[in-house]
mmCIF file of C-alpha atoms in Angstrom:
data_model
loop_
_atom_site.group_PDB
_atom_site.id
_atom_site.type_symbol
_atom_site.label_atom_id
_atom_site.label_comp_id
_atom_site.label_asym_id
_atom_site.label_seq_id
_atom_site.Cartn_x
_atom_site.Cartn_y
_atom_site.Cartn_z
ATOM 1 C CA MET N 28 -0.702 69.312 -3.589
ATOM 2 C CA SER N 29 2.532 67.369 -3.504
ATOM 3 C CA VAL N 30 2.645 63.911 -5.300
ATOM 4 C CA SER N 31 3.256 61.025 -2.876
ATOM 5 C CA ILE N 32 6.445 58.945 -2.843
ATOM 6 C CA ALA N 33 4.489 55.897 -3.997
ATOM 7 C CA SER N 34 2.834 57.754 -6.897
ATOM 8 C CA ARG N 35 6.143 59.009 -8.021
ATOM 9 C CA ALA N 36 7.619 55.604 -7.715
ATOM 10 C CA LEU N 37 4.817 54.023 -9.874
ATOM 11 C CA ASP N 38 5.354 56.784 -12.577
ATOM 12 C CA GLN N 39 9.192 56.608 -12.466
ATOM 13 C CA GLY N 40 9.098 52.799 -12.921
ATOM 14 C CA LYS N 41 6.211 52.786 -15.436
ATOM 15 C CA GLY N 42 4.490 50.269 -13.204
ATOM 16 C CA ILE N 43 7.610 48.580 -11.979
ATOM 17 C CA LEU N 44 8.686 49.384 -8.399
ATOM 18 C CA ARG N 45 12.303 49.207 -7.289
ATOM 19 C CA LEU N 46 12.722 47.631 -3.992
ATOM 20 C CA ALA N 47 15.621 47.822 -1.325
ATOM 21 C CA PRO N 48 16.993 44.695 0.119
ATOM 22 C CA THR N 49 15.297 43.516 3.349
ATOM 23 C CA TRP N 50 17.654 41.601 5.708
ATOM 24 C CA VAL N 51 16.152 39.614 8.715
ATOM 25 C CA PRO N 52 18.106 37.962 11.525
ATOM 26 C CA ARG N 53 17.197 34.787 13.475
ATOM 27 C CA VAL N 54 18.513 34.369 16.996
ATOM 28 C CA PHE N 55 18.482 30.567 16.708
ATOM 29 C CA CYS N 56 20.226 30.329 13.391
ATOM 30 C CA VAL N 57 23.857 30.402 12.036
ATOM 31 C CA PRO N 58 23.971 32.044 8.561
ATOM 32 C CA GLY N 59 24.899 29.798 5.595
ATOM 33 C CA ARG N 60 26.570 32.856 3.894
ATOM 34 C CA ARG N 61 25.066 32.353 0.417
ATOM 35 C CA ILE N 62 22.852 35.435 -0.084
ATOM 36 C CA LYS N 63 25.509 37.779 -1.182
ATOM 37 C CA LEU N 64 25.648 39.883 2.007
ATOM 38 C CA HIS N 65 29.200 41.084 2.877
ATOM 39 C CA PRO N 66 31.024 38.939 5.261
ATOM 40 C CA SER N 67 31.452 41.615 7.733
ATOM 41 C CA ASP N 68 27.700 42.270 7.884
ATOM 42 C CA TYR N 69 26.057 38.986 8.911
ATOM 43 C CA TYR N 70 25.813 40.268 12.436
ATOM 44 C CA ALA N 71 24.892 43.809 11.568
ATOM 45 C CA TYR N 72 21.923 43.777 13.999
ATOM 46 C CA GLY N 73 24.226 42.883 16.935
ATOM 47 C CA GLY N 74 25.213 39.490 18.338
ATOM 48 C CA ASP N 75 22.129 39.305 20.690
ATOM 49 C CA ARG N 76 19.840 39.467 17.533
ATOM 50 C CA GLY N 77 21.504 36.545 15.922
ATOM 51 C CA GLY N 78 22.921 36.329 12.394
ATOM 52 C CA ILE N 79 21.203 37.459 9.154
ATOM 53 C CA ASP N 80 20.144 34.218 7.499
ATOM 54 C CA GLU N 81 17.025 35.607 5.674
ATOM 55 C CA ARG N 82 16.358 38.175 2.834
ATOM 56 C CA TRP N 83 12.645 38.932 2.424
ATOM 57 C CA PHE N 84 11.036 39.918 -0.887
ATOM 58 C CA SER N 85 7.818 41.869 -1.690
ATOM 59 C CA SER N 86 7.090 41.777 2.067
ATOM 60 C CA THR N 87 4.298 43.794 3.720
ATOM 61 C CA THR N 88 4.638 41.408 6.748
ATOM 62 C CA PRO N 89 6.566 42.561 9.798
ATOM 63 C CA ALA N 90 9.040 40.024 11.195
ATOM 64 C CA ASP N 91 8.109 38.552 14.592
ATOM 65 C CA ASN N 92 11.508 38.293 16.302
ATOM 66 C CA GLY N 93 10.571 39.024 19.957
ATOM 67 C CA PRO N 94 10.842 42.247 21.925
ATOM 68 C CA LYS N 95 14.160 43.414 20.335
ATOM 69 C CA THR N 96 12.604 43.369 16.763
ATOM 70 C CA SER N 97 13.624 46.656 15.179
ATOM 71 C CA LYS N 98 11.228 49.151 13.619
ATOM 72 C CA ASP N 99 9.937 48.022 10.106
ATOM 73 C CA GLU N 100 11.898 44.764 10.395
ATOM 74 C CA GLY N 101 10.794 42.440 7.524
ATOM 75 C CA LEU N 102 9.081 45.079 5.556
ATOM 76 C CA SER N 103 10.156 45.722 1.957
ATOM 77 C CA PHE N 104 10.767 49.523 0.869
ATOM 78 C CA ILE N 105 10.158 51.037 -2.403
ATOM 79 C CA VAL N 106 12.954 53.294 -3.457
ATOM 80 C CA VAL N 107 12.810 56.454 -5.526
ATOM 81 C CA GLU N 108 15.935 58.272 -6.633
ATOM 82 C CA ASP N 109 15.555 61.778 -7.979
ATOM 83 C CA GLY N 110 18.197 64.355 -8.680
ATOM 84 C CA GLY N 111 20.677 62.826 -6.215
ATOM 85 C CA ARG N 112 18.055 62.438 -3.483
ATOM 86 C CA THR N 113 16.820 59.045 -2.344
ATOM 87 C CA GLU N 114 13.445 58.500 -0.738
ATOM 88 C CA LYS N 115 11.674 55.463 0.468
ATOM 89 C CA VAL N 116 8.233 54.177 1.412
ATOM 90 C CA THR N 117 7.219 50.811 2.613
ATOM 91 C CA LEU N 118 5.435 48.644 -0.045
ATOM 92 C CA ARG N 119 2.726 48.188 2.577
ATOM 93 C CA ASP N 120 2.018 51.861 2.885
ATOM 94 C CA ALA N 121 2.258 52.187 -0.925
ATOM 95 C CA ILE N 122 -0.296 49.432 -1.392
ATOM 96 C CA ALA N 123 -2.574 50.960 1.253
ATOM 97 C CA GLU N 124 -2.529 54.275 -0.653
ATOM 98 C CA LEU N 125 -2.609 53.033 -4.278
ATOM 99 C CA ARG N 126 -4.486 49.725 -3.811
ATOM 100 C CA GLY N 127 -5.403 48.103 -6.938
ATOM 101 C CA LYS N 128 -3.047 50.160 -8.991
ATOM 102 C CA ILE N 129 -0.120 48.038 -7.451
ATOM 103 C CA VAL N 130 -1.739 44.666 -6.564
ATOM 104 C CA GLY N 131 -4.661 44.552 -9.082
ATOM 105 C CA GLU N 132 -8.408 45.018 -8.241
ATOM 106 C CA ARG N 133 -8.930 41.254 -7.948
ATOM 107 C CA ILE N 134 -6.405 40.914 -4.873
ATOM 108 C CA TRP N 135 -7.217 44.341 -3.437
ATOM 109 C CA SER N 136 -11.037 43.710 -3.252
ATOM 110 C CA LYS N 137 -10.524 40.296 -1.596
ATOM 111 C CA TYR N 138 -7.616 40.963 0.682
ATOM 112 C CA GLN N 139 -7.035 44.780 0.909
ATOM 113 C CA ALA N 140 -3.518 43.922 1.097
ATOM 114 C CA TRP N 141 -0.478 42.034 -0.643
ATOM 115 C CA PRO N 142 -1.188 38.817 1.114
ATOM 116 C CA MET N 143 2.060 36.847 0.406
ATOM 117 C CA TYR N 144 5.843 37.285 0.405
ATOM 118 C CA SER N 145 8.867 35.305 -0.392
ATOM 119 C CA LYS N 146 12.371 35.122 1.102
ATOM 120 C CA PHE N 147 15.701 33.352 0.979
ATOM 121 C CA PHE N 148 16.588 31.503 3.998
ATOM 122 C CA ASP N 149 20.125 30.396 4.330
ATOM 123 C CA ASN N 150 21.242 28.363 7.189
ATOM 124 C CA LYS N 151 24.608 26.483 7.991
ATOM 125 C CA GLY N 152 22.736 24.074 10.243
ATOM 126 C CA PRO N 153 19.280 22.495 9.931
ATOM 127 C CA LEU N 154 16.266 24.222 11.491
ATOM 128 C CA PRO N 155 14.287 22.573 14.335
ATOM 129 C CA HIS N 156 11.396 20.322 13.380
ATOM 130 C CA HIS N 157 8.437 22.838 13.678
ATOM 131 C CA VAL N 158 4.899 23.616 12.573
ATOM 132 C CA HIS N 159 3.197 26.691 11.174
ATOM 133 C CA GLN N 160 -0.243 27.084 12.550
ATOM 134 C CA ARG N 161 -3.375 26.761 10.219
ATOM 135 C CA ASP N 162 -5.735 29.647 10.006
ATOM 136 C CA GLN N 163 -8.024 28.471 12.807
ATOM 137 C CA HIS N 164 -5.210 28.507 15.388
ATOM 138 C CA ALA N 165 -3.351 31.638 14.127
ATOM 139 C CA LYS N 166 -6.492 33.579 14.312
ATOM 140 C CA LEU N 167 -6.602 33.025 18.042
ATOM 141 C CA VAL N 168 -3.665 35.434 18.395
ATOM 142 C CA GLY N 169 -4.791 37.656 15.584
ATOM 143 C CA MET N 170 -2.615 36.473 12.749
ATOM 144 C CA ASN N 171 -2.866 34.298 9.685
ATOM 145 C CA GLY N 172 -1.877 30.683 9.138
ATOM 146 C CA LYS N 173 1.253 30.014 7.121
ATOM 147 C CA PRO N 174 1.455 27.645 4.350
ATOM 148 C CA GLU N 175 4.838 27.778 2.533
ATOM 149 C CA SER N 176 6.804 26.288 -0.378
ATOM 150 C CA TYR N 177 10.450 25.639 -1.059
ATOM 151 C CA TYR N 178 12.658 26.063 -4.163
ATOM 152 C CA TYR N 179 16.504 25.598 -4.207
ATOM 153 C CA PRO N 180 17.997 27.878 -6.819
ATOM 154 C CA VAL N 181 21.230 26.361 -8.193
ATOM 155 C CA GLN N 182 22.692 29.921 -8.352
ATOM 156 C CA ASN N 183 22.515 30.075 -4.380
ATOM 157 C CA ASN N 184 23.722 26.534 -3.554
ATOM 158 C CA ASN N 185 27.476 26.173 -4.469
ATOM 159 C CA TYR N 186 27.767 23.973 -1.430
ATOM 160 C CA GLY N 187 25.086 22.186 0.722
ATOM 161 C CA ALA N 188 26.274 23.353 4.262
ATOM 162 C CA ASP N 189 25.980 20.966 7.129
ATOM 163 C CA TYR N 190 22.877 18.918 6.466
ATOM 164 C CA PRO N 191 21.184 19.230 3.014
ATOM 165 C CA TYR N 192 18.208 16.974 4.030
ATOM 166 C CA THR N 193 14.821 18.195 5.347
ATOM 167 C CA PHE N 194 12.546 16.051 7.692
ATOM 168 C CA PHE N 195 8.990 16.191 6.774
ATOM 169 C CA GLY N 196 5.981 15.175 8.872
ATOM 170 C CA PHE N 197 6.129 11.595 10.634
ATOM 171 C CA ARG N 198 6.577 8.105 9.371
ATOM 172 C CA PRO N 199 3.372 6.168 8.694
ATOM 173 C CA GLY N 200 2.625 4.154 11.841
ATOM 174 C CA VAL N 201 3.813 6.803 14.229
ATOM 175 C CA THR N 202 1.027 7.510 16.891
ATOM 176 C CA LYS N 203 -0.065 10.884 18.396
ATOM 177 C CA ASP N 204 1.036 9.447 21.837
ATOM 178 C CA GLN N 205 4.532 9.101 20.457
ATOM 179 C CA VAL N 206 4.441 12.780 19.509
ATOM 180 C CA ARG N 207 2.905 13.744 22.774
ATOM 181 C CA GLU N 208 5.713 12.146 24.578
ATOM 182 C CA CYS N 209 8.333 14.154 22.582
ATOM 183 C CA LEU N 210 6.606 17.371 23.423
ATOM 184 C CA LEU N 211 6.339 16.499 27.144
ATOM 185 C CA ASN N 212 10.209 15.877 27.094
ATOM 186 C CA PHE N 213 10.882 19.217 25.365
ATOM 187 C CA THR N 214 12.649 20.623 28.480
ATOM 188 C CA LYS N 215 14.757 17.531 29.205
ATOM 189 C CA GLY N 216 17.448 17.964 26.702
ATOM 190 C CA ASP N 217 17.090 16.204 23.324
ATOM 191 C CA ASN N 218 13.446 15.200 22.878
ATOM 192 C CA ARG N 219 14.472 13.172 19.768
ATOM 193 C CA ILE N 220 11.274 14.030 17.824
ATOM 194 C CA THR N 221 13.097 13.609 14.365
ATOM 195 C CA ASP N 222 13.435 9.792 15.328
ATOM 196 C CA LEU N 223 9.637 9.763 14.199
ATOM 197 C CA SER N 224 10.148 11.444 10.926
ATOM 198 C CA THR N 225 11.665 10.894 7.600
ATOM 199 C CA ALA N 226 14.481 12.935 6.038
ATOM 200 C CA TYR N 227 14.523 13.579 2.181
ATOM 201 C CA ARG N 228 17.755 14.709 0.390
ATOM 202 C CA LEU N 229 17.351 17.984 -1.189
ATOM 203 C CA GLU N 230 18.054 18.598 -4.834
ATOM 204 C CA PRO N 231 18.982 22.084 -6.291
ATOM 205 C CA GLY N 232 16.590 23.139 -8.983
ATOM 206 C CA THR N 233 13.438 21.354 -7.446
ATOM 207 C CA GLY N 234 11.189 22.259 -4.490
ATOM 208 C CA TRP N 235 8.585 21.084 -1.962
ATOM 209 C CA ASP N 236 4.963 22.114 -1.084
ATOM 210 C CA VAL N 237 4.476 22.448 2.748
ATOM 211 C CA PRO N 238 0.892 23.458 3.854
ATOM 212 C CA ALA N 239 0.199 24.896 7.268
ATOM 213 C CA GLY N 240 -0.070 22.096 9.863
ATOM 214 C CA ILE N 241 2.805 19.875 8.494
ATOM 215 C CA LEU N 242 5.960 19.338 10.702
ATOM 216 C CA HIS N 243 9.087 20.137 8.915
ATOM 217 C CA ALA N 244 12.843 20.496 9.783
ATOM 218 C CA PRO N 245 14.386 22.404 6.818
ATOM 219 C CA GLY N 246 17.787 21.310 5.694
ATOM 220 C CA THR N 247 20.779 23.464 4.677
ATOM 221 C CA LEU N 248 20.338 24.292 1.036
ATOM 222 C CA CYS N 249 19.768 28.024 0.460
ATOM 223 C CA THR N 250 16.106 28.124 0.068
ATOM 224 C CA TYR N 251 13.672 30.436 -1.993
ATOM 225 C CA GLU N 252 10.422 30.356 -0.052
ATOM 226 C CA PRO N 253 7.125 31.725 -1.313
ATOM 227 C CA GLN N 254 4.548 31.830 1.559
ATOM 228 C CA LYS N 255 1.440 33.268 2.863
ATOM 229 C CA ALA N 256 1.786 36.701 4.621
ATOM 230 C CA SER N 257 2.426 35.498 8.126
ATOM 231 C CA ASP N 258 5.391 34.724 10.696
ATOM 232 C CA VAL N 259 3.793 32.208 12.958
ATOM 233 C CA PHE N 260 5.415 29.019 14.149
ATOM 234 C CA SER N 261 5.855 26.502 16.890
ATOM 235 C CA MET N 262 9.281 24.899 17.412
ATOM 236 C CA TRP N 263 8.716 21.095 18.471
ATOM 237 C CA GLN N 264 12.388 19.975 18.458
ATOM 238 C CA SER N 265 14.312 20.786 21.498
ATOM 239 C CA LEU N 266 17.917 20.233 20.250
ATOM 240 C CA THR N 267 19.323 20.846 16.791
ATOM 241 C CA GLY N 268 23.198 20.056 16.604
ATOM 242 C CA ASP N 269 24.488 21.468 19.807
ATOM 243 C CA THR N 270 21.877 24.283 20.190
ATOM 244 C CA ILE N 271 19.076 24.019 22.703
ATOM 245 C CA ILE N 272 15.844 25.530 21.545
ATOM 246 C CA PRO N 273 14.135 27.810 24.138
ATOM 247 C CA GLU N 274 10.839 26.531 25.460
ATOM 248 C CA GLU N 275 9.254 29.908 24.620
ATOM 249 C CA LEU N 276 9.577 28.955 20.985
ATOM 250 C CA LEU N 277 7.514 25.761 21.562
ATOM 251 C CA TRP N 278 4.645 28.028 22.735
ATOM 252 C CA LYS N 279 5.244 30.851 20.206
ATOM 253 C CA ASN N 280 1.885 32.221 18.840
ATOM 254 C CA SER N 281 -0.147 30.125 21.415
ATOM 255 C CA PRO N 282 -2.882 32.122 23.421
ATOM 256 C CA ALA N 283 -1.814 32.661 26.959
ATOM 257 C CA ASP N 284 -4.502 30.327 28.254
ATOM 258 C CA LYS N 285 -3.156 27.548 26.058
ATOM 259 C CA VAL N 286 0.535 27.681 27.255
ATOM 260 C CA GLY N 287 1.323 24.355 28.854
ATOM 261 C CA ASN N 288 -1.480 22.486 27.129
ATOM 262 C CA VAL N 289 0.185 19.784 25.015
ATOM 263 C CA ASP N 290 -3.135 18.848 23.505
ATOM 264 C CA PHE N 291 -3.488 22.259 22.040
ATOM 265 C CA LEU N 292 -0.212 21.785 20.321
ATOM 266 C CA LEU N 293 -1.213 18.336 18.877
ATOM 267 C CA ASP N 294 -4.165 20.016 17.500
ATOM 268 C CA LEU N 295 -1.922 22.376 15.349
ATOM 269 C CA MET N 296 -1.062 19.402 13.157
ATOM 270 C CA ASP N 297 -2.901 18.171 10.088
ATOM 271 C CA TRP N 298 -2.404 14.678 11.218
ATOM 272 C CA GLU N 299 -3.329 12.861 8.048
ATOM 273 C CA ALA N 300 -1.038 14.951 5.956
ATOM 274 C CA ASN N 301 1.843 14.400 8.380
ATOM 275 C CA VAL N 302 1.669 10.581 8.256
ATOM 276 C CA ASP N 303 0.802 10.398 4.470
ATOM 277 C CA PRO N 304 2.537 7.344 3.128
ATOM 278 C CA ASN N 305 2.635 9.031 -0.325
ATOM 279 C CA PHE N 306 4.048 12.253 1.120
ATOM 280 C CA ALA N 307 6.759 12.724 -1.599
ATOM 281 C CA ALA N 308 4.349 12.112 -4.376
ATOM 282 C CA HIS N 309 2.064 14.675 -3.106
ATOM 283 C CA ARG N 310 4.323 17.415 -1.898
ATOM 284 C CA PHE N 311 7.513 17.267 -4.041
ATOM 285 C CA MET N 312 7.690 19.914 -6.938
ATOM 286 C CA PRO N 313 9.952 19.357 -9.862
ATOM 287 C CA PRO N 314 10.026 22.361 -12.340
ATOM 288 C CA ARG N 315 7.159 22.464 -14.874
ATOM 289 C CA PRO N 316 7.445 24.476 -18.097
ATOM 290 C CA VAL N 317 4.990 27.345 -18.345
ATOM 291 C CA ARG N 318 4.658 26.705 -22.240
ATOM 292 C CA PRO N 319 5.942 24.132 -24.672
ATOM 293 C CA VAL N 320 9.716 24.227 -24.338
ATOM 294 C CA ASP N 321 10.491 24.418 -28.122
ATOM 295 C CA GLN N 322 8.247 27.404 -28.438
ATOM 296 C CA MET N 323 9.804 29.386 -25.558
ATOM 297 C CA GLU N 324 13.247 28.548 -26.622
ATOM 298 C CA ALA N 325 12.486 29.688 -30.206
ATOM 299 C CA GLU N 326 11.512 33.075 -28.675
ATOM 300 C CA GLY N 327 14.788 33.247 -26.733
ATOM 301 C CA TYR N 328 13.694 32.308 -23.172
ATOM 302 C CA HIS N 329 12.695 29.406 -20.829
ATOM 303 C CA GLU N 330 10.208 29.785 -18.043
ATOM 304 C CA ASN N 331 9.118 27.080 -15.506
ATOM 305 C CA TRP N 332 6.584 26.973 -12.717
ATOM 306 C CA ILE N 333 8.397 26.194 -9.571
ATOM 307 C CA THR N 334 5.735 26.714 -6.933
ATOM 308 C CA TYR N 335 2.317 25.487 -8.249
ATOM 309 C CA LYS N 336 0.439 23.342 -5.700
ATOM 310 C CA SER N 337 -1.044 26.111 -3.551
ATOM 311 C CA SER N 338 -3.924 28.594 -4.214
ATOM 312 C CA GLU N 339 -2.316 31.068 -1.803
ATOM 313 C CA TYR N 340 0.861 31.891 -3.836
ATOM 314 C CA SER N 341 2.804 30.663 -6.785
ATOM 315 C CA ALA N 342 6.238 31.197 -8.444
ATOM 316 C CA LYS N 343 8.153 31.023 -11.662
ATOM 317 C CA GLU N 344 11.796 30.868 -12.773
ATOM 318 C CA LEU N 345 12.477 32.840 -15.840
ATOM 319 C CA THR N 346 15.644 32.496 -17.929
ATOM 320 C CA VAL N 347 16.352 34.922 -20.775
ATOM 321 C CA MET N 348 19.031 33.636 -23.176
ATOM 322 C CA PRO N 349 22.161 35.614 -23.899
ATOM 323 C CA GLY N 350 21.697 38.374 -26.552
ATOM 324 C CA LYS N 351 17.839 38.054 -26.422
ATOM 325 C CA THR N 352 15.074 40.456 -25.616
ATOM 326 C CA VAL N 353 11.535 39.123 -24.819
ATOM 327 C CA THR N 354 8.189 40.487 -23.771
ATOM 328 C CA ILE N 355 6.612 38.376 -20.931
ATOM 329 C CA LYS N 356 2.964 38.766 -19.947
ATOM 330 C CA ASP N 357 1.546 37.587 -16.648
ATOM 331 C CA GLY N 358 -2.014 37.566 -15.331
ATOM 332 C CA GLY N 359 -1.245 39.227 -11.899
ATOM 333 C CA ALA N 360 1.186 41.372 -10.015
ATOM 334 C CA TYR N 361 4.420 39.824 -8.778
ATOM 335 C CA GLY N 362 7.681 40.468 -6.959
ATOM 336 C CA MET N 363 11.028 39.417 -8.419
ATOM 337 C CA ILE N 364 14.637 38.814 -7.528
ATOM 338 C CA LEU N 365 17.313 38.509 -10.082
ATOM 339 C CA LEU N 366 19.734 35.530 -9.515
ATOM 340 C CA GLN N 367 22.044 35.714 -12.420
ATOM 341 C CA GLY N 368 23.128 38.127 -15.062
ATOM 342 C CA HIS N 369 22.431 41.799 -15.990
ATOM 343 C CA GLY N 370 20.216 43.628 -18.602
ATOM 344 C CA ARG N 371 17.113 45.700 -18.811
ATOM 345 C CA MET N 372 13.519 45.277 -17.420
ATOM 346 C CA GLY N 373 11.190 47.796 -18.611
ATOM 347 C CA VAL N 374 12.794 51.212 -17.878
ATOM 348 C CA TRP N 375 15.166 49.751 -15.328
ATOM 349 C CA ASP N 376 18.623 48.481 -15.646
ATOM 350 C CA ILE N 377 18.941 45.296 -13.687
ATOM 351 C CA GLU N 378 21.946 43.348 -12.352
ATOM 352 C CA SER N 379 22.606 40.654 -9.811
ATOM 353 C CA PRO N 380 25.276 41.859 -7.519
ATOM 354 C CA ALA N 381 28.171 39.656 -6.486
ATOM 355 C CA LEU N 382 28.270 41.257 -2.936
ATOM 356 C CA ILE N 383 26.015 43.493 -0.962
ATOM 357 C CA ARG N 384 26.801 45.688 2.109
ATOM 358 C CA PHE N 385 24.177 46.030 4.703
ATOM 359 C CA GLY N 386 22.027 49.115 3.915
ATOM 360 C CA GLN N 387 23.323 49.180 0.333
ATOM 361 C CA LEU N 388 20.794 49.694 -2.388
ATOM 362 C CA THR N 389 20.678 47.322 -5.411
ATOM 363 C CA HIS N 390 19.041 46.827 -8.728
ATOM 364 C CA ASP N 391 18.098 43.136 -8.363
ATOM 365 C CA GLU N 392 14.596 43.321 -6.671
ATOM 366 C CA PHE N 393 11.464 44.772 -8.221
ATOM 367 C CA PHE N 394 7.727 44.668 -7.768
ATOM 368 C CA VAL N 395 5.676 44.474 -11.013
ATOM 369 C CA THR N 396 2.120 46.046 -10.755
ATOM 370 C CA GLU N 397 -0.761 43.950 -12.382
ATOM 371 C CA ASP N 398 -1.267 46.441 -15.125
ATOM 372 C CA ALA N 399 2.199 46.323 -16.095
ATOM 373 C CA ALA N 400 2.407 42.456 -15.871
ATOM 374 C CA LYS N 401 -0.726 42.131 -18.117
ATOM 375 C CA ALA N 402 0.585 44.593 -20.697
ATOM 376 C CA GLY N 403 3.847 42.698 -20.863
ATOM 377 C CA VAL N 404 7.276 43.443 -19.453
ATOM 378 C CA GLN N 405 10.142 43.758 -21.906
ATOM 379 C CA ILE N 406 13.407 42.042 -20.687
ATOM 380 C CA GLY N 407 16.552 42.256 -22.511
ATOM 381 C CA ASN N 408 19.756 40.326 -21.914
ATOM 382 C CA PRO N 409 22.788 41.946 -23.592
ATOM 383 C CA SER N 410 25.353 39.477 -22.504
ATOM 384 C CA ARG N 411 26.976 37.365 -25.107
ATOM 385 C CA SER N 412 27.358 34.389 -22.811
ATOM 386 C CA ASP N 413 25.618 34.691 -19.499
ATOM 387 C CA PRO N 414 21.829 33.818 -19.071
ATOM 388 C CA LEU N 415 19.651 36.300 -17.294
ATOM 389 C CA VAL N 416 17.686 34.311 -14.491
ATOM 390 C CA MET N 417 15.072 35.672 -12.077
ATOM 391 C CA LEU N 418 12.400 34.266 -9.778
ATOM 392 C CA LYS N 419 8.915 35.710 -9.743
ATOM 393 C CA HIS N 420 6.306 35.274 -6.820
ATOM 394 C CA PHE N 421 2.774 35.831 -7.339
ATOM 395 C CA GLY N 422 -0.246 36.331 -4.976
ATOM 396 C CA PRO N 423 -3.276 34.047 -4.433
ATOM 397 C CA GLY N 424 -5.463 32.755 -7.202
ATOM 398 C CA ASN N 425 -3.014 33.234 -10.056
ATOM 399 C CA PRO N 426 -5.219 33.196 -13.216
ATOM 400 C CA ASP N 427 -2.296 31.678 -15.238
ATOM 401 C CA LEU N 428 -2.028 28.630 -12.985
ATOM 402 C CA GLU N 429 -4.165 25.596 -13.232
ATOM 403 C CA LEU N 430 -4.146 23.677 -9.945
#
């Protein structure tokens, strides 16, 4: 009996799976060109699909980009190279086959899946003010709700693009009737919904927590975004810059019998969270050291929690100092993306490429199984000058995180 691609990948990587880049276009966005894709390839899916402004990590979630969505769009692929031959299998199929051997028995027994993913989103202009449905509304169309978090890596933000500010929620004192009027005016041009909101300047090296049900209009820093495994949304802003947002995106992921019902849209909101007078205090996330800083630096590394306010996912930023080799243990499986430097992780050579062609394989993205994470992953940085920096995204209920 032949050994499956997934089993061979698990054996080849000694519990660390190599992933291929996953590129996702959005028809309503203009790429910010900070995710290392070759300049000739940002419209590789065709002009009618829009520009590639997202790279998805550790994804078992198909992208929901309408009727022209390509096969397996949004899904991560595991790569096995053997004797000059390259084979691939989706991370989703590998997890369905090997279950707890990849994600751990704790997550498999509860979810029978990998229930989160992360991404870079990279836009030249701001996104429309929009909301991601909570579970009770997403389930009406057979999907999950979508809480998410943001982190702005300094390595991906050499410039801020057009508008490095994000609108969150609504100002205290705004009424639901005012929001209702904006929704009723969606097809009349600019419905001016951000007049009711507050914009916060974005700071590289920090982040925000955005539970489902909170309106937000993400600004133009390149953003690392851990989130629950879902691609649901409803766009509430009718005009961003000079771009008209199609009305169909206002009703996206609404049941057919609710289309046209503005009261249904209003119910998507977590109203109290949207008008929270202490929104920044409750949702802003500066980095938080995983251990005492002096202890980590004595061992040759520094690690911060960068996403830590949700039970659905979490994330860390790990920096290994030049010339150092460390062994890092984690309590659960995780995906990772290398931002800076080169070196060794387990059996793999790893490197952060300067430029990637569409369809090209890389050595900057991996998935670490729970057994490998618990045993400890050895990471070496042979550079004499350049730090090795990676982001690590974890599933729900991280045993190392105290909420």
